[in-house]
């Protein structure tokens, strides 16, 4: 099946975003396993496992990957369905993925809140523009 170049680029951006999540998930799983096997995971007063701070940070990063990125995936699929997925949309998808990668890198390394927040906002604004493109496209379709 042949796809337009913009559609292929959008598919690859979606795969890249999924890869970010998968890498973080596996990193978290391996980190938790190693912490538990080395006795660095303890039970808190409420009975829940308490992991080292770096793993809590990584867990928070993973959780964050299921927030705005969900809007990205839905926007990409909607754009493909309604015909709004052109070259500009594909470029925006890659911009979003780049900001999500940057956000994740900041989150699991320095965790500088201002830098992380700026990467988050840039990604969120990118998704907002993607949704605006979808809406604009829908509003310009001829009525049935």
PDB file of C-alpha atoms in Angstrom:
ATOM      1  CA  UNK A   1       0.000   0.000   0.000  1.00  0.00           C
ATOM      2  CA  UNK A   2       1.433   3.369  -1.019  1.00  0.00           C
ATOM      3  CA  UNK A   3       1.098   6.378   1.264  1.00  0.00           C
ATOM      4  CA  UNK A   4       1.836  10.032   0.552  1.00  0.00           C
ATOM      5  CA  UNK A   5       5.205  11.167   1.942  1.00  0.00           C
ATOM      6  CA  UNK A   6       3.514  13.354   4.575  1.00  0.00           C
ATOM      7  CA  UNK A   7       1.521  10.381   5.831  1.00  0.00           C
ATOM      8  CA  UNK A   8       4.635   8.220   6.056  1.00  0.00           C
ATOM      9  CA  UNK A   9       6.423  10.972   7.939  1.00  0.00           C
ATOM     10  CA  UNK A  10       3.488  11.227  10.335  1.00  0.00           C
ATOM     11  CA  UNK A  11       3.496   7.442  10.864  1.00  0.00           C
ATOM     12  CA  UNK A  12       7.231   7.571  11.624  1.00  0.00           C
ATOM     13  CA  UNK A  13       6.713  10.416  14.104  1.00  0.00           C
ATOM     14  CA  UNK A  14       4.043   8.343  15.849  1.00  0.00           C
ATOM     15  CA  UNK A  15       6.413   5.373  15.962  1.00  0.00           C
ATOM     16  CA  UNK A  16       9.164   7.596  17.366  1.00  0.00           C
ATOM     17  CA  UNK A  17       6.859   8.879  20.115  1.00  0.00           C
ATOM     18  CA  UNK A  18       5.837   5.318  20.931  1.00  0.00           C
ATOM     19  CA  UNK A  19       9.532   4.385  21.063  1.00  0.00           C
ATOM     20  CA  UNK A  20      10.174   7.125  23.628  1.00  0.00           C
ATOM     21  CA  UNK A  21       7.451   5.668  25.839  1.00  0.00           C
ATOM     22  CA  UNK A  22       8.655   2.085  25.362  1.00  0.00           C
ATOM     23  CA  UNK A  23      12.259   3.007  26.188  1.00  0.00           C
ATOM     24  CA  UNK A  24      11.132   4.820  29.333  1.00  0.00           C
ATOM     25  CA  UNK A  25       8.862   1.920  30.359  1.00  0.00           C
ATOM     26  CA  UNK A  26      11.634  -0.644  29.961  1.00  0.00           C
ATOM     27  CA  UNK A  27      14.097   1.623  31.785  1.00  0.00           C
ATOM     28  CA  UNK A  28      11.627   1.934  34.642  1.00  0.00           C
ATOM     29  CA  UNK A  29      11.010  -1.808  34.764  1.00  0.00           C
ATOM     30  CA  UNK A  30      14.706  -2.635  34.753  1.00  0.00           C
ATOM     31  CA  UNK A  31      15.399   0.066  37.348  1.00  0.00           C
ATOM     32  CA  UNK A  32      12.671  -1.216  39.650  1.00  0.00           C
ATOM     33  CA  UNK A  33      13.862  -4.792  39.270  1.00  0.00           C
ATOM     34  CA  UNK A  34      17.443  -3.825  40.095  1.00  0.00           C
ATOM     35  CA  UNK A  35      16.355  -1.690  43.060  1.00  0.00           C
ATOM     36  CA  UNK A  36      14.176  -4.482  44.440  1.00  0.00           C
ATOM     37  CA  UNK A  37      16.832  -7.147  43.906  1.00  0.00           C
ATOM     38  CA  UNK A  38      19.459  -5.019  45.660  1.00  0.00           C
ATOM     39  CA  UNK A  39      17.194  -4.208  48.611  1.00  0.00           C
ATOM     40  CA  UNK A  40      16.775  -0.531  47.687  1.00  0.00           C
ATOM     41  CA  UNK A  41      12.976  -0.807  47.444  1.00  0.00           C
ATOM     42  CA  UNK A  42      11.349  -0.673  50.855  1.00  0.00           C
ATOM     43  CA  UNK A  43       7.786  -0.777  52.131  1.00  0.00           C
ATOM     44  CA  UNK A  44       6.435   2.535  53.342  1.00  0.00           C
ATOM     45  CA  UNK A  45       4.128   2.963  56.364  1.00  0.00           C
ATOM     46  CA  UNK A  46       1.133   2.435  54.067  1.00  0.00           C
ATOM     47  CA  UNK A  47       2.563  -0.832  52.734  1.00  0.00           C
ATOM     48  CA  UNK A  48       3.376   0.544  49.287  1.00  0.00           C
ATOM     49  CA  UNK A  49       6.800   0.061  47.787  1.00  0.00           C
ATOM     50  CA  UNK A  50       9.062   3.091  48.015  1.00  0.00           C
ATOM     51  CA  UNK A  51      11.781   3.287  45.382  1.00  0.00           C
ATOM     52  CA  UNK A  52      14.858   5.508  45.219  1.00  0.00           C
ATOM     53  CA  UNK A  53      14.168   9.107  44.167  1.00  0.00           C
ATOM     54  CA  UNK A  54      15.626   8.672  40.658  1.00  0.00           C
ATOM     55  CA  UNK A  55      13.157   5.839  39.992  1.00  0.00           C
ATOM     56  CA  UNK A  56      10.270   7.924  41.312  1.00  0.00           C
ATOM     57  CA  UNK A  57      11.391  10.647  38.906  1.00  0.00           C
ATOM     58  CA  UNK A  58      11.503   8.137  36.032  1.00  0.00           C
ATOM     59  CA  UNK A  59       8.069   6.830  37.005  1.00  0.00           C
ATOM     60  CA  UNK A  60       6.692  10.381  36.950  1.00  0.00           C
ATOM     61  CA  UNK A  61       8.248  10.847  33.506  1.00  0.00           C
ATOM     62  CA  UNK A  62       6.561   7.668  32.228  1.00  0.00           C
ATOM     63  CA  UNK A  63       3.227   8.813  33.659  1.00  0.00           C
ATOM     64  CA  UNK A  64       3.642  12.155  31.904  1.00  0.00           C
ATOM     65  CA  UNK A  65       4.076  10.359  28.569  1.00  0.00           C
ATOM     66  CA  UNK A  66       0.436   9.281  28.766  1.00  0.00           C
ATOM     67  CA  UNK A  67      -0.932  12.804  29.069  1.00  0.00           C
ATOM     68  CA  UNK A  68      -0.333  15.280  26.205  1.00  0.00           C
ATOM     69  CA  UNK A  69       1.060  12.540  23.931  1.00  0.00           C
ATOM     70  CA  UNK A  70      -2.403  10.941  23.992  1.00  0.00           C
ATOM     71  CA  UNK A  71      -3.743  14.119  22.384  1.00  0.00           C
ATOM     72  CA  UNK A  72      -0.931  13.876  19.820  1.00  0.00           C
ATOM     73  CA  UNK A  73      -1.797  10.310  18.842  1.00  0.00           C
ATOM     74  CA  UNK A  74      -5.499  11.102  18.550  1.00  0.00           C
ATOM     75  CA  UNK A  75      -4.780  14.254  16.510  1.00  0.00           C
ATOM     76  CA  UNK A  76      -2.552  12.285  14.137  1.00  0.00           C
ATOM     77  CA  UNK A  77      -5.175   9.597  13.614  1.00  0.00           C
ATOM     78  CA  UNK A  78      -7.980  12.141  13.176  1.00  0.00           C
ATOM     79  CA  UNK A  79      -5.855  14.136  10.707  1.00  0.00           C
ATOM     80  CA  UNK A  80      -5.220  11.005   8.665  1.00  0.00           C
ATOM     81  CA  UNK A  81      -8.908  10.142   8.705  1.00  0.00           C
ATOM     82  CA  UNK A  82     -10.248  13.552   7.682  1.00  0.00           C
ATOM     83  CA  UNK A  83      -7.516  14.434   5.198  1.00  0.00           C
ATOM     84  CA  UNK A  84      -5.749  17.104   7.251  1.00  0.00           C
ATOM     85  CA  UNK A  85      -2.422  15.252   7.424  1.00  0.00           C
ATOM     86  CA  UNK A  86      -0.289  17.199   4.977  1.00  0.00           C
ATOM     87  CA  UNK A  87       3.383  18.194   5.074  1.00  0.00           C
ATOM     88  CA  UNK A  88       2.878  20.960   7.670  1.00  0.00           C
ATOM     89  CA  UNK A  89       1.055  18.545   9.947  1.00  0.00           C
ATOM     90  CA  UNK A  90       3.875  15.999   9.596  1.00  0.00           C
ATOM     91  CA  UNK A  91       6.481  18.651  10.439  1.00  0.00           C
ATOM     92  CA  UNK A  92       4.490  19.637  13.524  1.00  0.00           C
ATOM     93  CA  UNK A  93       4.363  15.979  14.543  1.00  0.00           C
ATOM     94  CA  UNK A  94       8.155  15.779  14.449  1.00  0.00           C
ATOM     95  CA  UNK A  95       8.442  19.056  16.366  1.00  0.00           C
ATOM     96  CA  UNK A  96       6.163  17.573  19.021  1.00  0.00           C
ATOM     97  CA  UNK A  97       8.220  14.376  19.225  1.00  0.00           C
ATOM     98  CA  UNK A  98      11.429  16.414  19.548  1.00  0.00           C
ATOM     99  CA  UNK A  99       9.997  18.410  22.447  1.00  0.00           C
ATOM    100  CA  UNK A 100       8.722  15.229  24.128  1.00  0.00           C
ATOM    101  CA  UNK A 101      12.172  13.659  23.785  1.00  0.00           C
ATOM    102  CA  UNK A 102      13.753  16.805  25.222  1.00  0.00           C
ATOM    103  CA  UNK A 103      11.189  16.838  28.033  1.00  0.00           C
ATOM    104  CA  UNK A 104      11.969  13.212  28.891  1.00  0.00           C
ATOM    105  CA  UNK A 105      15.730  13.774  28.792  1.00  0.00           C
ATOM    106  CA  UNK A 106      15.434  16.755  31.121  1.00  0.00           C
ATOM    107  CA  UNK A 107      13.038  14.850  33.381  1.00  0.00           C
ATOM    108  CA  UNK A 108      15.336  11.860  33.915  1.00  0.00           C
ATOM    109  CA  UNK A 109      18.615  13.782  34.113  1.00  0.00           C
ATOM    110  CA  UNK A 110      18.812  17.275  35.609  1.00  0.00           C
ATOM    111  CA  UNK A 111      15.061  17.609  36.193  1.00  0.00           C
ATOM    112  CA  UNK A 112      15.422  21.379  36.013  1.00  0.00           C
ATOM    113  CA  UNK A 113      11.784  22.376  36.449  1.00  0.00           C
ATOM    114  CA  UNK A 114      11.867  25.528  34.304  1.00  0.00           C
ATOM    115  CA  UNK A 115      13.569  23.764  31.379  1.00  0.00           C
ATOM    116  CA  UNK A 116      11.231  20.791  31.680  1.00  0.00           C
ATOM    117  CA  UNK A 117       8.221  23.105  31.817  1.00  0.00           C
ATOM    118  CA  UNK A 118       9.329  25.012  28.716  1.00  0.00           C
ATOM    119  CA  UNK A 119       9.749  21.754  26.776  1.00  0.00           C
ATOM    120  CA  UNK A 120       6.311  20.647  27.996  1.00  0.00           C
ATOM    121  CA  UNK A 121       4.656  23.923  26.985  1.00  0.00           C
ATOM    122  CA  UNK A 122       6.324  23.909  23.563  1.00  0.00           C
ATOM    123  CA  UNK A 123       5.059  20.378  22.941  1.00  0.00           C
ATOM    124  CA  UNK A 124       1.580  21.189  24.213  1.00  0.00           C
ATOM    125  CA  UNK A 125       1.382  24.285  22.007  1.00  0.00           C
ATOM    126  CA  UNK A 126       2.484  22.180  19.044  1.00  0.00           C
ATOM    127  CA  UNK A 127      -0.398  19.778  19.662  1.00  0.00           C
ATOM    128  CA  UNK A 128      -2.744  22.741  20.004  1.00  0.00           C
ATOM    129  CA  UNK A 129      -1.662  23.954  16.556  1.00  0.00           C
ATOM    130  CA  UNK A 130      -2.186  20.437  15.187  1.00  0.00           C
ATOM    131  CA  UNK A 131      -5.752  20.427  16.494  1.00  0.00           C
ATOM    132  CA  UNK A 132      -6.290  23.938  15.094  1.00  0.00           C
ATOM    133  CA  UNK A 133      -5.190  22.665  11.670  1.00  0.00           C
ATOM    134  CA  UNK A 134      -7.689  19.810  11.929  1.00  0.00           C
ATOM    135  CA  UNK A 135     -10.475  22.208  12.896  1.00  0.00           C
ATOM    136  CA  UNK A 136      -9.561  24.626  10.103  1.00  0.00           C
ATOM    137  CA  UNK A 137      -9.555  21.769   7.622  1.00  0.00           C
ATOM    138  CA  UNK A 138     -12.958  20.554   8.805  1.00  0.00           C
ATOM    139  CA  UNK A 139     -14.447  24.052   8.697  1.00  0.00           C
ATOM    140  CA  UNK A 140     -13.340  24.519   5.099  1.00  0.00           C
ATOM    141  CA  UNK A 141     -14.884  21.270   3.840  1.00  0.00           C
ATOM    142  CA  UNK A 142     -17.944  21.741   1.671  1.00  0.00           C
ATOM    143  CA  UNK A 143     -21.220  20.972   3.421  1.00  0.00           C
ATOM    144  CA  UNK A 144     -22.892  17.723   2.422  1.00  0.00           C
TER     145      UNK A 144
END
